[in-house]
Short mmCIF file of C-alpha atoms in Angstrom, two decimals:
data_model
loop_
_atom_site.label_atom_id
_atom_site.label_comp_id
_atom_site.label_asym_id
_atom_site.label_seq_id
_atom_site.Cartn_x
_atom_site.Cartn_y
_atom_site.Cartn_z
CA UNK M 1 92.11 85.04 112.83
CA UNK M 2 91.77 84.24 116.52
CA UNK M 3 88.68 85.50 118.37
CA UNK M 4 90.19 87.87 120.92
CA UNK M 5 86.95 88.12 122.91
CA UNK M 6 87.34 84.49 123.97
CA UNK M 7 90.46 85.41 125.92
CA UNK M 8 89.36 88.83 127.23
CA UNK M 9 89.04 89.61 130.93
CA UNK M 10 88.32 92.80 132.88
CA UNK M 11 90.33 94.69 135.47
CA UNK M 12 88.31 93.09 138.25
CA UNK M 13 89.49 89.62 137.23
CA UNK M 14 91.82 87.46 139.29
CA UNK M 15 94.89 85.44 138.45
CA UNK M 16 92.65 82.37 138.52
CA UNK M 17 90.36 83.96 135.92
CA UNK M 18 93.35 84.68 133.70
CA UNK M 19 94.66 81.12 133.95
CA UNK M 20 91.18 79.79 133.05
CA UNK M 21 91.08 82.03 129.96
CA UNK M 22 94.59 81.00 128.96
CA UNK M 23 93.65 77.34 129.21
CA UNK M 24 90.30 77.82 127.48
CA UNK M 25 91.63 79.86 124.58
CA UNK M 26 94.78 77.76 124.09
CA UNK M 27 96.60 80.90 122.92
CA UNK M 28 98.95 81.22 125.93
CA UNK M 29 97.57 84.71 126.55
CA UNK M 30 94.72 86.58 128.22
CA UNK M 31 93.89 90.16 127.24
CA UNK M 32 92.84 92.68 129.89
CA UNK M 33 90.36 95.13 128.39
CA UNK M 34 88.12 97.93 129.62
CA UNK M 35 84.39 98.36 128.96
CA UNK M 36 85.12 100.04 125.60
CA UNK M 37 87.40 97.24 124.37
CA UNK M 38 90.46 99.33 125.12
CA UNK M 39 93.53 97.16 125.67
CA UNK M 40 94.90 97.72 129.20
CA UNK M 41 97.31 94.84 129.57
CA UNK M 42 98.26 91.27 128.76
CA UNK M 43 98.78 88.17 130.90
CA UNK M 44 100.77 85.32 129.38
CA UNK M 45 101.08 81.82 130.73
CA UNK M 46 104.65 82.78 131.67
CA UNK M 47 103.35 85.75 133.68
CA UNK M 48 100.94 83.42 135.49
CA UNK M 49 103.63 80.87 136.30
CA UNK M 50 106.01 83.52 137.61
CA UNK M 51 103.27 85.01 139.79
CA UNK M 52 102.53 81.63 141.35
CA UNK M 53 106.23 81.06 141.97
CA UNK M 54 106.37 84.40 143.80
CA UNK M 55 103.71 83.14 146.18
CA UNK M 56 100.66 84.78 144.59
CA UNK M 57 97.42 82.79 144.86
CA UNK M 58 94.55 82.41 142.38
CA UNK M 59 92.60 85.22 144.05
CA UNK M 60 95.35 87.76 143.36
CA UNK M 61 94.11 90.78 141.43
CA UNK M 62 95.05 90.75 137.78
CA UNK M 63 96.42 94.27 138.27
CA UNK M 64 99.38 92.75 140.14
CA UNK M 65 100.18 90.26 137.40
CA UNK M 66 99.51 91.79 133.99
CA UNK M 67 101.99 93.51 131.73
CA UNK M 68 100.80 97.09 131.26
CA UNK M 69 102.98 97.72 128.22
CA UNK M 70 101.92 94.94 125.82
CA UNK M 71 103.33 94.60 122.34
CA UNK M 72 100.72 95.66 119.79
CA UNK M 73 100.43 96.61 116.13
CA UNK M 74 98.15 99.08 114.39
CA UNK M 75 95.21 98.34 112.14
CA UNK M 76 96.43 98.09 108.55
CA UNK M 77 99.90 96.69 109.33
CA UNK M 78 100.89 94.47 106.36
CA UNK M 79 100.77 90.72 106.95
CA UNK M 80 104.45 90.42 106.11
CA UNK M 81 105.29 93.04 108.76
CA UNK M 82 103.12 91.28 111.35
CA UNK M 83 104.91 88.00 110.68
CA UNK M 84 108.33 89.67 110.89
CA UNK M 85 107.33 91.34 114.19
CA UNK M 86 106.25 88.02 115.70
CA UNK M 87 109.45 86.32 114.65
CA UNK M 88 111.62 89.17 115.92
CA UNK M 89 110.00 89.09 119.37
CA UNK M 90 109.45 85.34 119.56
CA UNK M 91 105.67 85.59 119.99
CA UNK M 92 102.81 83.69 118.36
CA UNK M 93 100.08 86.32 118.50
CA UNK M 94 99.81 90.09 118.66
CA UNK M 95 96.81 92.36 119.41
CA UNK M 96 95.80 94.74 116.62
CA UNK M 97 94.54 98.09 117.89
CA UNK M 98 93.05 101.21 116.34
CA UNK M 99 94.19 104.77 116.94
CA UNK M 100 92.22 105.04 120.17
CA UNK M 101 93.87 101.95 121.68
CA UNK M 102 90.78 99.84 121.11
CA UNK M 103 91.50 96.24 120.23
CA UNK M 104 89.93 95.13 116.96
CA UNK M 105 91.65 91.80 116.30
CA UNK M 106 94.21 89.29 117.50
CA UNK M 107 96.54 88.04 114.79
CA UNK M 108 97.99 84.59 115.35
CA UNK M 109 100.98 83.28 113.45
CA UNK M 110 98.99 80.26 112.24
CA UNK M 111 96.37 82.57 110.69
CA UNK M 112 99.06 84.43 108.78
CA UNK M 113 100.93 81.37 107.57
CA UNK M 114 97.77 79.45 106.70
CA UNK M 115 94.66 81.64 106.41
CA UNK M 116 91.28 80.16 107.28
CA UNK M 117 88.71 79.60 104.52
CA UNK M 118 86.25 82.48 104.23
CA UNK M 119 82.78 82.19 102.74
CA UNK M 120 82.29 85.94 102.16
CA UNK M 121 81.53 86.86 98.57
CA UNK M 122 84.04 89.02 96.71
CA UNK M 123 82.82 91.21 93.84
CA UNK M 124 85.52 92.47 91.48
CA UNK M 125 84.50 95.37 89.24
CA UNK M 126 86.01 94.61 85.83
CA UNK M 127 83.67 96.35 83.39
CA UNK M 128 85.31 99.74 82.91
CA UNK M 129 86.28 101.16 79.52
CA UNK M 130 89.84 102.11 80.50
CA UNK M 131 89.70 105.23 78.33
CA UNK M 132 92.69 106.84 80.02
CA UNK M 133 94.82 103.83 79.10
CA UNK M 134 94.22 104.07 75.36
CA UNK M 135 95.60 102.78 73.03
CA UNK M 136 96.44 99.81 75.28
CA UNK M 137 92.75 99.16 75.97
CA UNK M 138 91.57 99.25 72.36
CA UNK M 139 91.72 95.45 72.19
CA UNK M 140 92.32 94.51 75.84
CA UNK M 141 90.05 95.36 78.79
CA UNK M 142 91.92 97.26 81.48
CA UNK M 143 91.83 94.47 84.12
CA UNK M 144 93.53 92.15 81.61
CA UNK M 145 96.56 94.39 81.10
CA UNK M 146 99.67 92.65 82.33
CA UNK M 147 101.71 93.57 85.38
CA UNK M 148 104.59 91.17 85.72
CA UNK M 149 103.64 87.97 83.94
CA UNK M 150 99.88 88.00 84.53
CA UNK M 151 96.81 90.21 84.12
CA UNK M 152 96.03 92.72 86.87
CA UNK M 153 92.75 90.92 87.57
CA UNK M 154 94.52 87.59 88.07
CA UNK M 155 96.90 89.18 90.58
CA UNK M 156 93.91 90.58 92.49
CA UNK M 157 92.12 87.22 92.39
CA UNK M 158 95.21 85.40 93.64
CA UNK M 159 95.67 87.83 96.54
CA UNK M 160 92.14 87.06 97.75
CA UNK M 161 92.59 83.31 97.30
CA UNK M 162 95.85 83.44 99.28
CA UNK M 163 93.84 84.94 102.14
CA UNK M 164 91.19 82.22 102.15
CA UNK M 165 88.47 83.63 99.86
CA UNK M 166 86.99 81.42 97.16
CA UNK M 167 83.57 82.81 96.10
CA UNK M 168 83.89 85.49 93.41
CA UNK M 169 81.68 87.54 91.13
CA UNK M 170 83.25 89.47 88.26
CA UNK M 171 81.22 92.43 87.06
CA UNK M 172 81.93 92.69 83.33
CA UNK M 173 80.85 94.88 80.41
CA UNK M 174 83.57 96.16 78.06
CA UNK M 175 85.16 93.21 76.21
CA UNK M 176 83.59 90.83 78.70
CA UNK M 177 84.37 87.80 76.51
CA UNK M 178 88.12 88.25 76.99
CA UNK M 179 87.71 88.08 80.77
CA UNK M 180 85.27 85.16 80.72
CA UNK M 181 87.37 83.11 78.33
CA UNK M 182 90.49 83.59 80.45
CA UNK M 183 89.03 82.91 83.90
CA UNK M 184 86.11 80.61 82.99
CA UNK M 185 84.60 79.26 86.23
CA UNK M 186 87.73 79.78 88.33
CA UNK M 187 88.48 76.06 88.80
CA UNK M 188 92.06 76.58 87.64
CA UNK M 189 92.67 78.64 90.79
CA UNK M 190 90.58 76.48 93.10
CA UNK M 191 87.90 79.17 93.23
CA UNK M 192 84.34 79.65 92.02
CA UNK M 193 83.80 82.58 89.65
CA UNK M 194 80.42 83.80 88.44
CA UNK M 195 79.78 86.77 86.18
CA UNK M 196 77.54 89.81 86.53
CA UNK M 197 76.92 90.71 82.89
CA UNK M 198 76.13 94.40 82.45
CA UNK M 199 74.26 95.04 79.20
CA UNK M 200 74.92 98.71 79.92
CA UNK M 201 77.36 100.36 82.31
CA UNK M 202 75.95 100.27 85.84
CA UNK M 203 78.77 101.84 87.82
CA UNK M 204 80.70 100.52 90.81
CA UNK M 205 77.56 99.93 92.90
CA UNK M 206 74.83 99.42 90.30
CA UNK M 207 76.27 96.06 89.24
CA UNK M 208 75.45 94.70 92.71
CA UNK M 209 71.78 94.66 91.67
CA UNK M 210 72.71 91.75 89.37
CA UNK M 211 73.74 89.46 92.23
CA UNK M 212 71.65 86.26 92.12
CA UNK M 213 70.45 86.72 95.71
CA UNK M 214 71.12 88.73 98.84
CA UNK M 215 74.16 87.26 100.63
CA UNK M 216 74.06 86.22 104.26
CA UNK M 217 77.46 87.69 105.17
CA UNK M 218 79.26 90.98 104.44
CA UNK M 219 80.63 91.17 100.93
CA UNK M 220 83.86 92.75 99.70
CA UNK M 221 83.78 94.90 96.59
CA UNK M 222 86.97 96.00 94.86
CA UNK M 223 87.84 97.79 91.66
CA UNK M 224 89.55 95.53 89.15
CA UNK M 225 92.39 97.97 88.49
CA UNK M 226 93.85 98.26 92.00
CA UNK M 227 97.02 96.53 93.15
CA UNK M 228 97.38 96.24 96.90
CA UNK M 229 98.86 94.16 99.72
CA UNK M 230 95.83 94.82 101.91
CA UNK M 231 94.82 92.32 104.59
CA UNK M 232 91.20 91.73 103.61
CA UNK M 233 90.50 89.68 106.73
CA UNK M 234 91.49 92.68 108.87
CA UNK M 235 89.21 94.92 106.86
CA UNK M 236 86.33 92.49 107.45
CA UNK M 237 87.15 92.34 111.17
CA UNK M 238 87.12 96.15 111.28
CA UNK M 239 83.74 96.22 109.54
CA UNK M 240 82.19 93.67 111.90
CA UNK M 241 83.75 95.20 115.03
CA UNK M 242 82.17 98.56 114.23
CA UNK M 243 78.78 97.01 113.41
CA UNK M 244 78.87 99.08 110.27
CA UNK M 245 76.46 98.93 107.31
CA UNK M 246 79.35 99.82 105.00
CA UNK M 247 83.10 100.29 105.22
CA UNK M 248 85.18 102.27 102.74
CA UNK M 249 88.89 101.60 102.56
CA UNK M 250 90.69 104.95 102.40
CA UNK M 251 94.25 105.89 101.63
CA UNK M 252 96.17 108.97 102.74
CA UNK M 253 97.04 111.13 99.76
CA UNK M 254 99.24 114.20 99.88
CA UNK M 255 99.65 117.12 97.52
CA UNK M 256 102.15 119.94 97.67
CA UNK M 257 101.11 123.45 96.75
CA UNK M 258 103.95 124.79 94.58
CA UNK M 259 103.73 128.33 96.03
CA UNK M 260 103.99 130.11 99.34
CA UNK M 261 100.56 130.10 100.97
CA UNK M 262 99.56 133.34 102.68
CA UNK M 263 96.99 133.48 105.48
CA UNK M 264 95.35 136.87 106.02
CA UNK M 265 92.80 138.70 108.13
CA UNK M 266 91.46 141.30 105.78
CA UNK M 267 94.61 142.75 104.25
CA UNK M 268 96.81 141.92 107.23
CA UNK M 269 99.20 139.01 106.71
CA UNK M 270 99.30 136.49 109.55
CA UNK M 271 101.67 133.88 108.16
CA UNK M 272 103.42 132.63 105.05
CA UNK M 273 103.97 128.91 104.61
CA UNK M 274 106.27 127.97 101.75
CA UNK M 275 105.00 125.13 99.54
CA UNK M 276 102.91 123.39 102.21
CA UNK M 277 101.89 119.76 101.94
CA UNK M 278 98.21 118.97 102.32
CA UNK M 279 97.06 115.50 103.32
CA UNK M 280 93.67 113.99 102.67
CA UNK M 281 92.08 110.57 102.81
CA UNK M 282 90.89 109.35 99.41
CA UNK M 283 88.68 106.47 98.33
CA UNK M 284 90.91 103.42 97.70
CA UNK M 285 88.33 101.54 95.59
CA UNK M 286 87.69 98.79 98.18
CA UNK M 287 84.56 98.36 100.25
CA UNK M 288 82.77 96.01 102.63
CA UNK M 289 78.96 96.04 102.60
CA UNK M 290 76.55 94.37 104.96
CA UNK M 291 73.74 92.54 103.14
CA UNK M 292 71.11 95.06 104.32
CA UNK M 293 72.80 97.82 102.31
CA UNK M 294 71.87 96.23 98.99
CA UNK M 295 68.30 97.51 99.34
CA UNK M 296 69.64 100.98 98.51
CA UNK M 297 71.02 99.84 95.12
CA UNK M 298 68.53 100.55 92.29
CA UNK M 299 67.85 97.91 89.65
CA UNK M 300 69.39 98.25 86.20
CA UNK M 301 70.48 101.84 86.86
CA UNK M 302 73.89 103.50 86.83
CA UNK M 303 74.84 103.94 90.48
CA UNK M 304 78.33 104.41 91.87
CA UNK M 305 79.77 103.77 95.31
CA UNK M 306 79.96 107.43 96.42
CA UNK M 307 76.22 107.66 95.69
CA UNK M 308 75.57 104.56 97.78
CA UNK M 309 77.53 105.96 100.72
CA UNK M 310 75.67 109.27 100.32
CA UNK M 311 72.39 107.34 100.49
CA UNK M 312 73.50 105.64 103.70
CA UNK M 313 74.38 108.99 105.26
CA UNK M 314 71.00 110.39 104.20
CA UNK M 315 69.27 107.48 105.95
CA UNK M 316 71.52 107.96 109.02
CA UNK M 317 73.18 104.58 108.48
CA UNK M 318 76.68 105.77 109.29
CA UNK M 319 79.42 104.04 107.25
CA UNK M 320 82.99 103.85 108.57
CA UNK M 321 86.44 104.13 107.05
CA UNK M 322 89.39 101.74 107.18
CA UNK M 323 92.70 103.61 106.72
CA UNK M 324 94.99 101.51 104.52
CA UNK M 325 98.75 101.63 105.03
CA UNK M 326 99.73 98.68 102.84
CA UNK M 327 101.01 98.99 99.29
CA UNK M 328 98.27 100.43 97.06
CA UNK M 329 98.23 101.66 93.50
CA UNK M 330 95.26 102.60 91.34
CA UNK M 331 96.14 101.89 87.71
CA UNK M 332 94.18 104.54 85.88
CA UNK M 333 96.76 105.91 83.47
CA UNK M 334 99.72 104.66 81.51
CA UNK M 335 102.21 106.24 83.93
CA UNK M 336 100.65 104.28 86.80
CA UNK M 337 100.71 101.06 84.80
CA UNK M 338 104.42 101.57 84.12
CA UNK M 339 104.98 102.29 87.81
CA UNK M 340 103.15 99.10 88.76
CA UNK M 341 105.29 97.07 86.39
CA UNK M 342 108.40 98.44 88.12
CA UNK M 343 107.17 98.24 91.73
CA UNK M 344 104.93 95.22 92.08
CA UNK M 345 107.59 92.53 92.46
CA UNK M 346 109.51 94.74 94.86
CA UNK M 347 106.40 95.12 97.06
CA UNK M 348 105.92 91.35 97.41
#
């Protein structure tokens, strides 16, 4: 992913400054941002050429040259949608902004077509009992249940590899041998896989205490029963941009109350809303943790991710959320497994 800060200029910049940034960044674009990283406008090499042809000189204010209605996409836009957007509009890069208009990344077509190698560790939690999927999990650990023609865990692994990740740890407990025998050291996928062997269940955060050392970069943790088209590089960018100790990926979830909801003041009725829909953000089972956070994880003790985030809040180390809009399905029950088997190919 291109470093957007290398091509950023302020409102006090000149046309000459923009041309210098365009040449330096080799991305044919300069981004005009405010002091809070809010995207104000864009100057392309075409804009610069046209300005010079109109008689503007290099000292011309960037305000007279920039496009104030740049094409952008929102955080969480699927990679396939980003690529389609670029092709539709004939562009090679597009700024990614959050809900406040703050730029968090610059996606370039080369990054999407051929992702850059990433050295961040990925920890996949694959030790659960899968009790709600009985009898299917009597002999097969949940992450090894098939969706399409391969185990869920292999699909997850491949999605990370396709995005440039290669260093993996599988946290295993229930029927660990089946997972280890299938994946071995990961060489078959061009990856390196190591195993965090839980001699007792340690939860979604407790297994991190088994890591061989403290990593030097943020690590991604993901449940081994989640199918998603998430852009993990964008999630990492979001984490780093917010200087966050921990990022939780969240998903909007809606429920409909099957009755008319009555609001009252005492016994006086104010309104009746028939079968309203309530929307909430729920934990999507994906996280990014900075290395410093691992000091909060107790050794050889059951400890789950909500407890870790609660500990961070207690110590005033504010975590952040990344709203996910890509395909996502948590396979916790047989109905969800059947849904995944019907939907997964269609979501590709």
